[in-house]
Structures are given as C-alpha cells and as structure tokens.
XYZ file of C-alpha atoms in Angstrom:
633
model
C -85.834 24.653 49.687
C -83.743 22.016 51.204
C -80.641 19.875 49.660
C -82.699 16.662 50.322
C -85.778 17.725 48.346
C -83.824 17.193 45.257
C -81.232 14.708 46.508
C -82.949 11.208 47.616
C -81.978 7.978 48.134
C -83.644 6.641 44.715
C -80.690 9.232 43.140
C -77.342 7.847 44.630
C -75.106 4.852 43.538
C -73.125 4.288 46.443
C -70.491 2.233 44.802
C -69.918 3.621 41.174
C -68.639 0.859 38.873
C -66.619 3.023 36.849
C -63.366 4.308 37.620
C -63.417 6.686 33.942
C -65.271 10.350 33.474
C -67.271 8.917 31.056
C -68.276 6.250 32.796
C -69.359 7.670 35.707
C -71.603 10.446 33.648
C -73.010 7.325 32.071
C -74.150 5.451 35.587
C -75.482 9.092 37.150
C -77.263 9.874 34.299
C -79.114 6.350 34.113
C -79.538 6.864 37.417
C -81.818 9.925 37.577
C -83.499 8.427 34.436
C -84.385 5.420 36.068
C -85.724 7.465 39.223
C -87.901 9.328 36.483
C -86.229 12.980 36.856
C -85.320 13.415 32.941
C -87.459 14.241 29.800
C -84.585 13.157 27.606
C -81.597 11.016 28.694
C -79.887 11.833 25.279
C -80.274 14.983 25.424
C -79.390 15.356 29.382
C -76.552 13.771 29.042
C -75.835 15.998 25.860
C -76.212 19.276 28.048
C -73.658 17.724 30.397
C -71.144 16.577 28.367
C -71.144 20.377 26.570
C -70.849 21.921 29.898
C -67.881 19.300 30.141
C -66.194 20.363 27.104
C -65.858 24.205 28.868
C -63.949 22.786 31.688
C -63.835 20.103 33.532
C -65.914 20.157 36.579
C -64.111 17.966 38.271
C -62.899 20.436 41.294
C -59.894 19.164 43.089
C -60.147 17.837 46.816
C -61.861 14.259 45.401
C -64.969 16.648 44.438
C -66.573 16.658 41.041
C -69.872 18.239 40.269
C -71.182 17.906 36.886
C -74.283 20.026 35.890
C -76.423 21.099 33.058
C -79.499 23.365 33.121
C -81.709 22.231 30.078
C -85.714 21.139 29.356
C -84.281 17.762 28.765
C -84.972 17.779 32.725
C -88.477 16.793 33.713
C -88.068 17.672 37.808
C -84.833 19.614 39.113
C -82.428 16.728 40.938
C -79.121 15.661 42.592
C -77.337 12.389 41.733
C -75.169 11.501 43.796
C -72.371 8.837 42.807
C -69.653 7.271 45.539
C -66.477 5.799 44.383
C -63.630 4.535 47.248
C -60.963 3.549 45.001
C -61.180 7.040 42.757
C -62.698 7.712 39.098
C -60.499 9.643 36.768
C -62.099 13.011 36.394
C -59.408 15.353 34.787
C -59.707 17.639 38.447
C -57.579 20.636 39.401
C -55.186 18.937 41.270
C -54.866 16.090 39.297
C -56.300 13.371 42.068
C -58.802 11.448 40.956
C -62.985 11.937 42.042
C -64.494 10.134 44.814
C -67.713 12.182 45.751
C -69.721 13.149 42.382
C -73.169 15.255 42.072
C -74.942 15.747 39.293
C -77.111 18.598 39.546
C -79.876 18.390 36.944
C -81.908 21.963 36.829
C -84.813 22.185 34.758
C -84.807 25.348 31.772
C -87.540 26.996 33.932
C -85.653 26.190 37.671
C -86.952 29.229 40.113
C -84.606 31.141 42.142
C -85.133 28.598 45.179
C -84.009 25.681 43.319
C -81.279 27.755 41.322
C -79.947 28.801 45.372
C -80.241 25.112 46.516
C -77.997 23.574 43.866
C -75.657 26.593 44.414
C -75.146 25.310 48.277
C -74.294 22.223 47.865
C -71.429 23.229 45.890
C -70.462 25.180 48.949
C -70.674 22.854 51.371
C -68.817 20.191 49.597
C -65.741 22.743 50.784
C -65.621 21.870 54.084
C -63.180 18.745 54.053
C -64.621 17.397 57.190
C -67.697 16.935 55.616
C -66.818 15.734 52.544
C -64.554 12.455 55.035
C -67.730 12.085 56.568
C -69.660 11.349 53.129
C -66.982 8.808 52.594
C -67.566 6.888 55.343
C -71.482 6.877 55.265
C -72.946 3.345 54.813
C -76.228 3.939 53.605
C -77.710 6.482 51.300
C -80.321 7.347 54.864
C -77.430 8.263 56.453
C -76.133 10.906 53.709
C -79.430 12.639 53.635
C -79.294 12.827 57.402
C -75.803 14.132 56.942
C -76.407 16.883 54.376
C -79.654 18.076 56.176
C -77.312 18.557 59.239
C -74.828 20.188 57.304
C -77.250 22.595 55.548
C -79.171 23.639 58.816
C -75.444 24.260 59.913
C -74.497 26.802 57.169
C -77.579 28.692 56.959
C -77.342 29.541 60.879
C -73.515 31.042 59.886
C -75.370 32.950 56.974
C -78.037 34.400 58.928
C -75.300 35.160 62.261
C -72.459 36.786 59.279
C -75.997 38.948 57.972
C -76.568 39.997 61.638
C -73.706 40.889 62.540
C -72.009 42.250 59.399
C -74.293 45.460 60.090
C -72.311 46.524 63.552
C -68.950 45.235 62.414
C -66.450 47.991 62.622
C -64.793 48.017 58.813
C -62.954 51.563 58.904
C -59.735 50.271 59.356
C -59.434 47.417 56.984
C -59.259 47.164 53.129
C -62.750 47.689 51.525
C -62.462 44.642 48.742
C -65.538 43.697 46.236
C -65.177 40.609 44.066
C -67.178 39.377 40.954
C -67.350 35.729 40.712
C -69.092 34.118 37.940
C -68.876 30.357 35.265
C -70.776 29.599 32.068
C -73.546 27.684 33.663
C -74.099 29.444 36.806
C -74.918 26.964 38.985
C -71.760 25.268 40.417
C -68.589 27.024 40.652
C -70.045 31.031 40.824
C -71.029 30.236 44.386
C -68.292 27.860 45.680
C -65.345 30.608 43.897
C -68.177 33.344 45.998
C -67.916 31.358 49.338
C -64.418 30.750 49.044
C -63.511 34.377 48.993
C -65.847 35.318 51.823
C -64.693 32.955 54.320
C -61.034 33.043 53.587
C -61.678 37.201 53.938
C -63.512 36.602 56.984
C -60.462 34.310 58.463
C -57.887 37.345 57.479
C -60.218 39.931 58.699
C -60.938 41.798 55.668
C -63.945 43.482 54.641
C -65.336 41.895 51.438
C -68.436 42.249 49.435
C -69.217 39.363 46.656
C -71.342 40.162 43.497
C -72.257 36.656 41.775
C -73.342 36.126 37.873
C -75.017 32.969 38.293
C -77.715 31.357 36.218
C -80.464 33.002 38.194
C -79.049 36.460 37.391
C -76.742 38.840 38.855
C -76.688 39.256 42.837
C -75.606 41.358 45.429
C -74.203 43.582 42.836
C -72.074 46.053 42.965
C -73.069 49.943 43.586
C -70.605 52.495 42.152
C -70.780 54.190 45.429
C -68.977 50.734 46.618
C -66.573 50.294 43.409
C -65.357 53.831 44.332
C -64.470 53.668 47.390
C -62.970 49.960 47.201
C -59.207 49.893 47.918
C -59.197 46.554 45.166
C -61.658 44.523 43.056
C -61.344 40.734 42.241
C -62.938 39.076 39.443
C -63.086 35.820 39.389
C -64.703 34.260 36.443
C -65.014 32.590 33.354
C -67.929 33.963 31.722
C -68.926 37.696 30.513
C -69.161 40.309 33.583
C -69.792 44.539 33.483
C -65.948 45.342 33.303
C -66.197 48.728 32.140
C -67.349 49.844 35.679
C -63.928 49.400 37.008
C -62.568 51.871 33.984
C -59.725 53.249 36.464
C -60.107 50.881 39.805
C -57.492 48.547 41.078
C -58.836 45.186 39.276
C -57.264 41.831 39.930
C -58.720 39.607 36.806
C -58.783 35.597 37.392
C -60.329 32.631 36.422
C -63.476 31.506 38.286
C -61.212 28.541 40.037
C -58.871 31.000 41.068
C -61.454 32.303 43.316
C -62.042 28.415 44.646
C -58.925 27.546 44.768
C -56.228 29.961 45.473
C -58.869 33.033 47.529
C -55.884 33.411 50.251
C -53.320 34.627 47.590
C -55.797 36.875 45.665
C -57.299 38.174 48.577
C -53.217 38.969 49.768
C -52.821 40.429 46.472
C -55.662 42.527 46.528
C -54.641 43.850 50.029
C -51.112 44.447 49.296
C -52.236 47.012 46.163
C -51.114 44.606 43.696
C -53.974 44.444 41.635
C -53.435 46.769 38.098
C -55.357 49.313 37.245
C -58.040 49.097 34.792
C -58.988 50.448 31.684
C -62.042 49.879 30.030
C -62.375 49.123 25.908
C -65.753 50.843 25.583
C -67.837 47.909 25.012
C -71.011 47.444 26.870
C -70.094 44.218 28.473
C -66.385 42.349 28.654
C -65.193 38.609 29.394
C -63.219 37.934 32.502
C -59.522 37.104 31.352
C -58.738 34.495 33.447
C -59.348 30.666 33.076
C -59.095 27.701 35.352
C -55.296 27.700 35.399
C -54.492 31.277 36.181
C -53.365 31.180 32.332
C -53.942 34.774 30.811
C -52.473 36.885 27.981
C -50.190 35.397 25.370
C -51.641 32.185 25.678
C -55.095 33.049 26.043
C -55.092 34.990 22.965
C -53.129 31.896 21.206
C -55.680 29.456 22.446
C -58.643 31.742 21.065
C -57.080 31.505 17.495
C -56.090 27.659 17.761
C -60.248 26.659 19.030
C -61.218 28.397 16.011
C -59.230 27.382 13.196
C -59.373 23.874 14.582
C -62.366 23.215 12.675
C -60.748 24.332 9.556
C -58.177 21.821 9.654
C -59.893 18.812 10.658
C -63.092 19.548 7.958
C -60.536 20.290 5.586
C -57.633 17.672 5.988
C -60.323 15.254 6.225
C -62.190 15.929 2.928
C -58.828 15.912 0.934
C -57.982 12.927 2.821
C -60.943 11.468 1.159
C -60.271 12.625 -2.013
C -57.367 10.242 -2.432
C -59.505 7.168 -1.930
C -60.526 8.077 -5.603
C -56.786 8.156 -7.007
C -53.518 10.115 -5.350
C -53.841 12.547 -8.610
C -57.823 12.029 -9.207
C -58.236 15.705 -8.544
C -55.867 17.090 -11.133
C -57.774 17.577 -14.566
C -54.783 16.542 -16.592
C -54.497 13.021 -14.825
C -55.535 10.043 -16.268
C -57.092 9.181 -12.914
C -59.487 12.739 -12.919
C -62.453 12.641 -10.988
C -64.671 15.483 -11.152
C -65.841 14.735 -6.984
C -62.200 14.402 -5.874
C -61.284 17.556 -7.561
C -64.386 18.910 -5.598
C -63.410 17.620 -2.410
C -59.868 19.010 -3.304
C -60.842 22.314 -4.058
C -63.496 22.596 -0.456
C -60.259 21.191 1.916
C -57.328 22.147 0.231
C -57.506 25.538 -1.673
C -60.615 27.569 0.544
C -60.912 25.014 4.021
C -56.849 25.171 4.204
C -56.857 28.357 2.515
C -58.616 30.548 5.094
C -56.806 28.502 7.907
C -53.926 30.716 9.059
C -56.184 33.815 7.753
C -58.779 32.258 11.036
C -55.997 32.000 13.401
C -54.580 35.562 12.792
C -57.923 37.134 13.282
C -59.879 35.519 15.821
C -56.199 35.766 18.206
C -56.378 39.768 17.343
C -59.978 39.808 18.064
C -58.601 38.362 21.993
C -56.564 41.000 22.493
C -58.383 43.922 20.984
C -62.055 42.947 20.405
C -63.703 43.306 17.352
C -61.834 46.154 15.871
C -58.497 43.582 15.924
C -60.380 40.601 13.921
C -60.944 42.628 10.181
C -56.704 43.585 10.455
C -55.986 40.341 12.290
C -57.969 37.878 9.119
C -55.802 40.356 6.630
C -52.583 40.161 8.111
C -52.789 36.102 8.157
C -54.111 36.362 4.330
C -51.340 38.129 3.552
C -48.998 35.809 5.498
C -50.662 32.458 3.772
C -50.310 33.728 0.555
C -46.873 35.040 0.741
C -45.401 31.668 1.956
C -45.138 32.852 5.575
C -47.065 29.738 6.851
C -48.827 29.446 10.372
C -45.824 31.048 11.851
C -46.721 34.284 9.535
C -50.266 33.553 11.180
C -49.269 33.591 14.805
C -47.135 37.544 14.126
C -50.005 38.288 12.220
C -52.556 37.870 14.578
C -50.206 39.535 17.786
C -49.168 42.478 15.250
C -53.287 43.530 14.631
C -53.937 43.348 17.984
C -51.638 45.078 19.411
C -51.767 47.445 16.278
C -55.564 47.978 17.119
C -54.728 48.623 20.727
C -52.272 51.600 20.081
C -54.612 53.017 17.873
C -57.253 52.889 20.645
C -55.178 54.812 22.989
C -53.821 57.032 20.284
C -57.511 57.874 19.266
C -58.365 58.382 22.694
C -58.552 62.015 22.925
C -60.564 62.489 19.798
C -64.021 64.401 20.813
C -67.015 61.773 22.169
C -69.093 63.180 18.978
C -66.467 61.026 16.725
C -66.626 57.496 18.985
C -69.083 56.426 16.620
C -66.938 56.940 13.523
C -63.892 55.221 15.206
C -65.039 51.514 14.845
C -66.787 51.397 11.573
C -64.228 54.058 10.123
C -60.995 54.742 11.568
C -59.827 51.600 13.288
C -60.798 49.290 10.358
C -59.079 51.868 8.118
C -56.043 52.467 9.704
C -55.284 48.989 11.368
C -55.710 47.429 7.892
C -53.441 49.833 6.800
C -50.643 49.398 9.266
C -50.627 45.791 9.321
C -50.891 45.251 5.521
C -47.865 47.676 5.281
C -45.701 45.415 7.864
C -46.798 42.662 6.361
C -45.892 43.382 3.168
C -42.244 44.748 3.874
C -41.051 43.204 7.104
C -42.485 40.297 7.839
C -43.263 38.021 4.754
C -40.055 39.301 2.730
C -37.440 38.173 5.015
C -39.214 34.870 5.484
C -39.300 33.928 1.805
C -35.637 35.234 1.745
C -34.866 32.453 4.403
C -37.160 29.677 1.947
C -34.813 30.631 -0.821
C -31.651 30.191 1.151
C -33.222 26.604 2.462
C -33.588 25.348 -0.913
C -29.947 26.529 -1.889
C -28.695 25.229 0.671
C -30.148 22.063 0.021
C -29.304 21.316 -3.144
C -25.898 22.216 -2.233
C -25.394 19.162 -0.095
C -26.503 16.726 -2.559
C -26.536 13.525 -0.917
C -22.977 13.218 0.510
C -23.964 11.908 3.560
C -27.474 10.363 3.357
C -28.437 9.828 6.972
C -27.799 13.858 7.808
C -29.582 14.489 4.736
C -32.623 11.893 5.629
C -32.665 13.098 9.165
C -32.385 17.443 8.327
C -35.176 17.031 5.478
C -37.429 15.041 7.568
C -37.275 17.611 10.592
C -37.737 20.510 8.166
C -41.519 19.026 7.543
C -42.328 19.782 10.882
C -40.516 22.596 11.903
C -43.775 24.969 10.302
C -45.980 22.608 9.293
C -46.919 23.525 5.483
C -44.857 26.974 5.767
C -41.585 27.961 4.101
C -39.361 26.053 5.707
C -41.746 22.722 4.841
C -42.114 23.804 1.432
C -38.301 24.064 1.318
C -37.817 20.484 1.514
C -40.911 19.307 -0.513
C -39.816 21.174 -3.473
C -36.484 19.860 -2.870
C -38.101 16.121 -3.045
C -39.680 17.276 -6.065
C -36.477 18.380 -7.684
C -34.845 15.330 -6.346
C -37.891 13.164 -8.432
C -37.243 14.959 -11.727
C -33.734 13.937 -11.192
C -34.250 10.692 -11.358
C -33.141 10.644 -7.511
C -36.183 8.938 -5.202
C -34.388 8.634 -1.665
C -34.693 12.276 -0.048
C -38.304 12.411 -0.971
C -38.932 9.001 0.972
C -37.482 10.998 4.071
C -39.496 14.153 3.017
C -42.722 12.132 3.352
C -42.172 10.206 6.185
C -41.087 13.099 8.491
C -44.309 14.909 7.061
C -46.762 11.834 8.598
C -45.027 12.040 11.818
C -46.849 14.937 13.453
C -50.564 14.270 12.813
C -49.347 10.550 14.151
C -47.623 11.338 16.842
C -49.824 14.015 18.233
C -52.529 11.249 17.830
C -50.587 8.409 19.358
C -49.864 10.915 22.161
C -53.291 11.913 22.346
C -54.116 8.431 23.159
C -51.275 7.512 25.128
C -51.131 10.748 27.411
C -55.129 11.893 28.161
C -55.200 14.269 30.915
C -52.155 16.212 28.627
C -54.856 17.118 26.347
C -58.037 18.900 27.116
C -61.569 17.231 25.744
C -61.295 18.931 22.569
C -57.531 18.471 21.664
C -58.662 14.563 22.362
C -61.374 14.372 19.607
C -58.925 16.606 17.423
C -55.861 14.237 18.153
C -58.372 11.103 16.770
C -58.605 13.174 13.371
C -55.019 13.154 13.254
C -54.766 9.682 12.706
C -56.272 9.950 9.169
C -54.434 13.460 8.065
C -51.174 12.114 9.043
C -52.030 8.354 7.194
C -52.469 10.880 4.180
C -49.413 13.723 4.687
C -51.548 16.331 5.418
C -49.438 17.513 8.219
C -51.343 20.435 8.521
C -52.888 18.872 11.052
C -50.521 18.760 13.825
C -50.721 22.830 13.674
C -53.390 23.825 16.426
C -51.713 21.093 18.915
C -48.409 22.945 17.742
C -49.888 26.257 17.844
C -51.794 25.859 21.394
C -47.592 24.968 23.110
C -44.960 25.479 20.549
C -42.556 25.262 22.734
C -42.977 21.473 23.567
C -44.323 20.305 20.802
C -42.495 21.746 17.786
C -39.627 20.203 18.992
C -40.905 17.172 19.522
C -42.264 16.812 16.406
C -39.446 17.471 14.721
C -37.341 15.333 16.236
C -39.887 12.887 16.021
C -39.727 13.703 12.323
C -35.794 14.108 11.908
C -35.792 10.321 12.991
C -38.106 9.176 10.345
C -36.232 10.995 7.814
C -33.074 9.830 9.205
C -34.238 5.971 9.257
C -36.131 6.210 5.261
C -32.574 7.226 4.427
C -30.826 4.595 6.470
C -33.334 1.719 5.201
C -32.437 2.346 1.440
C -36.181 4.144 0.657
C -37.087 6.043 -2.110
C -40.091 7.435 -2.702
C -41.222 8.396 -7.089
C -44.938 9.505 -5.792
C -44.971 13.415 -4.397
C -48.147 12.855 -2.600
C -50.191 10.197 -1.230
C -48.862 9.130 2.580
C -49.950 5.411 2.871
C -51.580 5.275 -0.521
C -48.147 5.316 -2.194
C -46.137 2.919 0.542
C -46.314 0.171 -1.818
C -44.330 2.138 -4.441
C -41.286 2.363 -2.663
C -38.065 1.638 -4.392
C -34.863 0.741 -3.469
C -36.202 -1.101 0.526
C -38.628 -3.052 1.351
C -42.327 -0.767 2.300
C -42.340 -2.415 5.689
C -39.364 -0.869 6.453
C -40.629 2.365 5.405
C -43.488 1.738 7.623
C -41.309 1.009 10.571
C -39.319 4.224 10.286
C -42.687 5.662 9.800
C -43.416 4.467 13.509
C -40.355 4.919 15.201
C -40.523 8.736 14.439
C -44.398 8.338 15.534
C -43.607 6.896 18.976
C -40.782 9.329 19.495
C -42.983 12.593 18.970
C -45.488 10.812 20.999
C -43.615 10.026 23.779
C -41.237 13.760 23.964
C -44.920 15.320 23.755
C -46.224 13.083 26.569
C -43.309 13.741 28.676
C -42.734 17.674 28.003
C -46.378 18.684 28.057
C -47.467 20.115 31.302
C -51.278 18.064 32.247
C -54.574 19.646 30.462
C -56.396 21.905 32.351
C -59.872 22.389 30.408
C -60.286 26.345 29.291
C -63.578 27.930 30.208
C-alpha cells in the first residue's frame, strides 16, 4: 500500500491557522472528520492527546507526527497540516513545527497499513525532502512528491536486501539494535531507519529488531545476540531484555536512536556499551527516555507521576473543606461540619497520609521491580510518620531499592529449586527487614533531632530583628514542604499565637502559599519548562497554595530539587521577610486566603502583596533555572 492511499488532498490544510499544539491537533482532527475518516472526533482526538501526554511527538527538524491507533477511526488516514511561520509543538530541539501528520490507524489496521504509516515517518528524515514539502503550492503537488519519494526508498530497500546477502561482514563489528515506542507506529521505525543508514554510512554491520504496533519484526535469534560484538536498545516501551543476560547492551530512549544513531552506533563500536544482567522477569522496560535521562532521575520521576495524584485529589478536597469554615472539620469547633470533617479526613489524614509512603515505593519498584515496592511503601510509612517528611520519602524509596538489589545478587547463588520462594518469601522478608531497621535508627532519628534543634533555635531568637526572623521562617516552609524543618516553624507560629505574639505566624503563612503559587505562576509563565502533566498539575496549584496546603509544590520539587527547592524558598524567604517588614500578624493557624482579612497590625493588601512578590520571585528563579521539558515516555 502506498503513502497516497491514505494521504489525499481532501486531508491537508496547507496553511494551518494555529501557531499552538493544541491548536493545530484541533484543525487536523476537524480535518479528517470533515473528509469522513473518523467514527468519533471526541474520542480521536482523545486517543491523540493520550499518546501526547507520553511524549511529545513533535520530533525536532520542523517535523511533528501525531498518531493514535483506536476504533474511534472509521478508515486508516494521513492529515497533513502546513504551517510557514512555525506552530509551537514542544519538539526535541526546541524549534517550533512546520510539517505535521496525523496518522489515524484504525483498532483493526492490517500489517500493510501498519508498514505504510511506519514509512512516512521515515521519509520525513531526509531534509531535502522535507524543504521540498515546504515549498509545494498545492496539495497535487505533495502527493506527486511523496509518491516520488516512496517509489525512491523502496528501490534502496529492495537494492540494501539484495545486496546485504554478498556483503563481506567478517571484518566489521556485528551490532543488533531493538528499537521500539508506546504506540508503535511513528518513532519505532524512524529510531529503526536512523540506525541502519547512519551504520550503513560508517560501514558497520547492523541488524534492527522493531516492537511496533503490528508486532515484533526481524527479531533477534540468539545465534545473532551471541555472536554480536554490542546491542542497542532504543526504546521507550517494554522489550525481551533478559536475552542479553551477559551481552554488551547499550540502553536508550527510542529518540536516542532518531536522534543521536552516530554516537550510539560509535559507542557500541568502541566496546562501550555495559554489560548486562538480567532481573529474572519475563519481559523488562527499556531505561531510556527521550532525553537520554536514565537512573537517578528516572527512578525519581516514577515516584513523583505516581504520588502526583495523591496530592492534587487530596489538597484539593481539604481545600474544599474550608469553604465550610477554616475549623469546620474539628468536632470541638463551633463551626463543625460533619462533610468538612469528611473531606478532611479523605485529603488530609489517608490522601496526604499515604503520599510520601507512594513516592518511596513506586521509586524502589524503578530500580528493583516489584520486590523493591512492598520495602520501598514501608520505608516512606515509616518516614511520614516519624516526621521525616518527603525528604524521608525520597532515602526511603533509594534505600529499598537498592536494598532489594543487593539482596538479589546476594541470593544469587541459592539453588534454581528455591527461585520461587525468593519473591514471595525471602526478598519481601528480608528487605522489609533491613529497611525498617535503617529507618528506624539512622535515618528518621537524626532528622527529628535536627526538628528539635530548629525549634530551639527559634525560640531563642525571639524577635530581635524581625525582618531576619520574617525572612528565615518563611524559607523554612519550603525548604521540605510539610516535613520537619516546615513543621519547625509552624509550631513555632503556633507558640508565637499562644503568646499573644501574631507577627512570625503572618510570615509562616505567607512563605507556606508561595510554592503551590509560584510553581503555578511559573507553570503558566514558562510552558515548554514543564511537561503536559506538570502543566495540568501546576493549574491545581493555584487552589492548594490559595489554601496553604503547600504540599503541593512537592512532586514539581521532587521531579528537580535542585532548581526548584531553592527557588521556592527564596521565593518564600521574601514573603516572610516582607509580612514582617509590612507590620502583619496573623491570630488564625490555618486558612491561606480565607483568613487574609484577619490580619492585625497592616493592612491585608499588604499581606497580599508580599504574598505576590514571593510568588513572582519563585516563579521567575524556576523559569530561569529549569532546563526546557522534554515529555517522558
């Protein structure tokens, strides 16, 4: 089957109006509705947008091919969308998308139209072809373009088959690479091509197996993985790793293989490629992602996607409590409501409860599978109930794992009769064991050591120089986020409120909005810093922060603590520093902009202001400090 059987002229938009993502999804989309292609618009464009929300398939190079495999499609297409002046696309290399093709393949798409869609994507790396699209004035002209094109790389297919059989391979490096994405249609096949031609141009011999939607092909023979000098996968998605137990294996992300095949091809030749060993599961995900990212932070990031949930159902529901009264949930209060206490108990004791627990485990279950996530959802138990915070969480989590992995190659020897025992008895058993025990007596004890000293050392400076004071206690609420160190300055407030003194808790309160807001504001401010999800997360933020529930800037501060903790407490610091300065005090614990109007001692407008200028400075050091978003597969 040919390109132009599913590409026609009733399917472009030679001049897209829209110069967002969004926007151009929206006008392709129409587009093959209008033309009659689509069962369901809603639920097309659904199927896109979640393949979106992987990764970005906006390529690099002015390329951007969104797809989606679904029944919402009545007759496998191509829409094809033109823009000259750029659309913003969130792309590898940051430059915007000028040539766009949504592929739309049915649920039940045969192997034809599966290998049709896959070579476009190929061709569309040839930059000569890709000027020439430009320049086309009428959509008659593309098709004659594209047919050309084709006819052009199946004759190099069918001359590389032919002569592939006679070429001479003894004295060059035997490589085999595994390329494969989450929908299988798009990026397996360009990261596949992109290997074999830039192999071809350094004269190496290379074999390509490819996990696309319409199966696994050309795979790989174990005669072949033995005798390769170096394997490369390149993908995103799950792949057979434990063949390699023992070969050379280079592990990347599927855009790895598109983008940068010259340096892991050079890799691979030079013997730089680590040996691998395999866990002992059946089946095991590729390790790499679209920016080369791997290890620390792709364990992080697998423990920040799934507490995120946590924190936005949670902060949200307490948020709502308040509407009801800023004490409505306590029993005792005048102001008791029997839902707020509800909605008090779901966010704040079990939804914010099992938070840091989620974080701990699901980043142990990264590095070491399942046998890391029972130790891992322990360990950050242990550190949320002990006062160790997030921060508890995050050693937690990187303590299981690495706990579970020692054990595996401790256990190693043990007879093959006693594998089965090992998961369900020994790993649970003696993982739990290990990290409950550190837990327990090195790493939560010295941390509530260091809350008690914070609090002394607190009280100790009294309010000798209020500005310090203002500007220390507000940066303290953000330094962990709900942790010791935050609780260390809210229980300070408290004190500071039974003492009849107001002003430090104005500071405590305003430097615990900031990081919600600022992370939203930046959010906003700075897009392609954030991936798709941080985005929507970042809108949530608005309300926790409007509440105090700073909680919520913890995945953002989680996902890159080392730009954005400091930003938000400096952010914070200068709220703290400017409630102080402005004369605020604050006789309400709780409450964020419920309890603005009961400021004493300044005028609530003021309070708001400082509010602000701590927002817009943790927005603008994130925006500045964060590296740009590249979506994770």
């Amino acid at each position: 089957m040919k390109i132009t059987e599913l590409l026609k002229t009733d399917t472009m938009v030679l001049n897209l109006e829209s110069n967002t993502k969004d926007g151009v999804i929206n006008e392709l989309v129409n587009k093959l509705d209008n033309a009659g292609r689509l069962n369901d618009k809603a639920d097309f464009k659904e199927a896109i947008l979640t393949r979106e929300a992987q990764s970005s398939t906006g390529i690099g190079e002015g390329v951007a091919i969104p797809h989606a495999k679904t029944a919402a499609v009545k007759t496998p297409a191509i829409a094809f969308g033109r823009s000259k002046n750029g659309a913003e696309y969130e792309s590898l290399d940051g430059q915007p998308a000028h040539l766009v093709f949504m592929i739309a393949a049915s649920e039940g798409a045969n192997e034809d139209h599966l290998q049709t869609l896959s070579r476009l994507s190929t061709l569309l790396m040839d930059e000569s072809f890709r000027s020439e699209l430009l320049q086309a004035d009428t959509e008659e002209e593309i098709i004659t373009m594209i047919d050309k094109k084709e006819k052009e790389k199946l004759g190099e297919e069918e001359s590389a088959e032919s002569t592939e059989k006679y070429k001479d391979t003894s004295n060059t490096p035997q490589i085999l690479a595994v390329t494969g994405c989450p929908t299988g249609i798009a990026h397996t096949y360009m990261a596949a091509d992109s290997l074999k031609d830039k192999a071809k141009e350094m004269g190496l011999s290379i074999k390509v197996e490819t996990n696309g939607s319409d199966g696994v092909k050309n795979r790989l023979s174990a005669e072949e993985i033995e005798k390769a000098d170096a394997i490369i996968v390149a993908s995103d998605t799950k792949v057979e790793m434990n063949r390699f137990d023992g070969r050379p294996v280079l592990v990347k992300g599927v855009t790895d293989g598109i983008r940068r095949p010259e340096e892991l091809l050079t890799q691979a030749k030079n013997g730089e490629a680590p040996i691998y060993k395999a866990s002992g599961g059946g089946q095991e995900e590729g390790s790499g992602d679209s920016n080369g990212r791997k290890g620390f932070y792709k364990h992080l990031m697998n423990g920040v996607s799934n507490m995120l949930p946590f924190v936005v159902g949670g902060g949200v529901l307490i948020a709502i409590s308040f509407f009801f009264g800023i004490n409505a949930a306590d029993p005792e209060d005048p102001s008791y409501h029997p839902f707020a206490e509800a909605l008090s108990v779901i966010g704040a004791d079990h939804a914010f409860g099992l938070m840091v627990a989620v974080l701990a485990g699901f980043i142990a279950m990264s590095i070491a599978d399942r046998p890391g996530f029972a130790p891992g959802m322990i360990g950050g138990l242990m550190a949320a109930t002990g006062e160790a915070g997030f921060l508890g969480g995050l050693i937690a989590g990187f303590l299981a794992g690495y706990v579970v992995i020692f054990l595996k190659k401790a256990l190693a020897g043990f007879p093959k009769v006693l594998d089965g025992i090992k998961t369900i008895l020994f790993y649970p058993v003696l993982s739990i064991f290990i990290v409950g025990m550190l837990m327990h007596f090195v790493v939560i004890e010295p941390i509530s050591v260091f809350n008690t000293f914070l609090e002394n050392w607190l009280d100790g400076m009294g309010t000798g120089n209020i500005v310090i004071l203002g500007l220390i206690l507000g940066g303290m609420m953000a330094v962990d986020m709900g942790g010791p160190v935050n609780k260390a300055a809210f229980t300070f407030g408290i004190a500071m409120i039974d003492a009849g003194n107001y002003a430090p808790h104005a500071a405590i309160m305003a430097g615990g909005m900031v990081p919600p807001l600022g992370i939203a504001l930046a959010t906003t401010l700075f897009k392609k810093k954030f991936t798709k999800e941080e985005r929507e997360a970042g809108f949530s933020s608005y309300f926790l922060g409007a509440f105090f529930i700073t909680e919520g800037a913890i995945p953002f501060a989680a996902a890159d603590p080392g730009r954005v903790i400091p930003s938000i407490i400096a952010g914070s610091a200068t709220a703290g520093a400017f409630a102080m300065l402005f004369g605020n005090g604050l006789p309400a614990p709780h409450g964020g902009i419920f309890v603005i109007p009961a400021i004493q001692g300044g005028s609530p407008w003021l309070y708001v202001l400082a509010i602000l200028i701590g927002t817009v400075v943790t927005a603008l050091l994130v925006g500045t400090l964060k590296k740009p978003a590249r979506e994770l597969k």
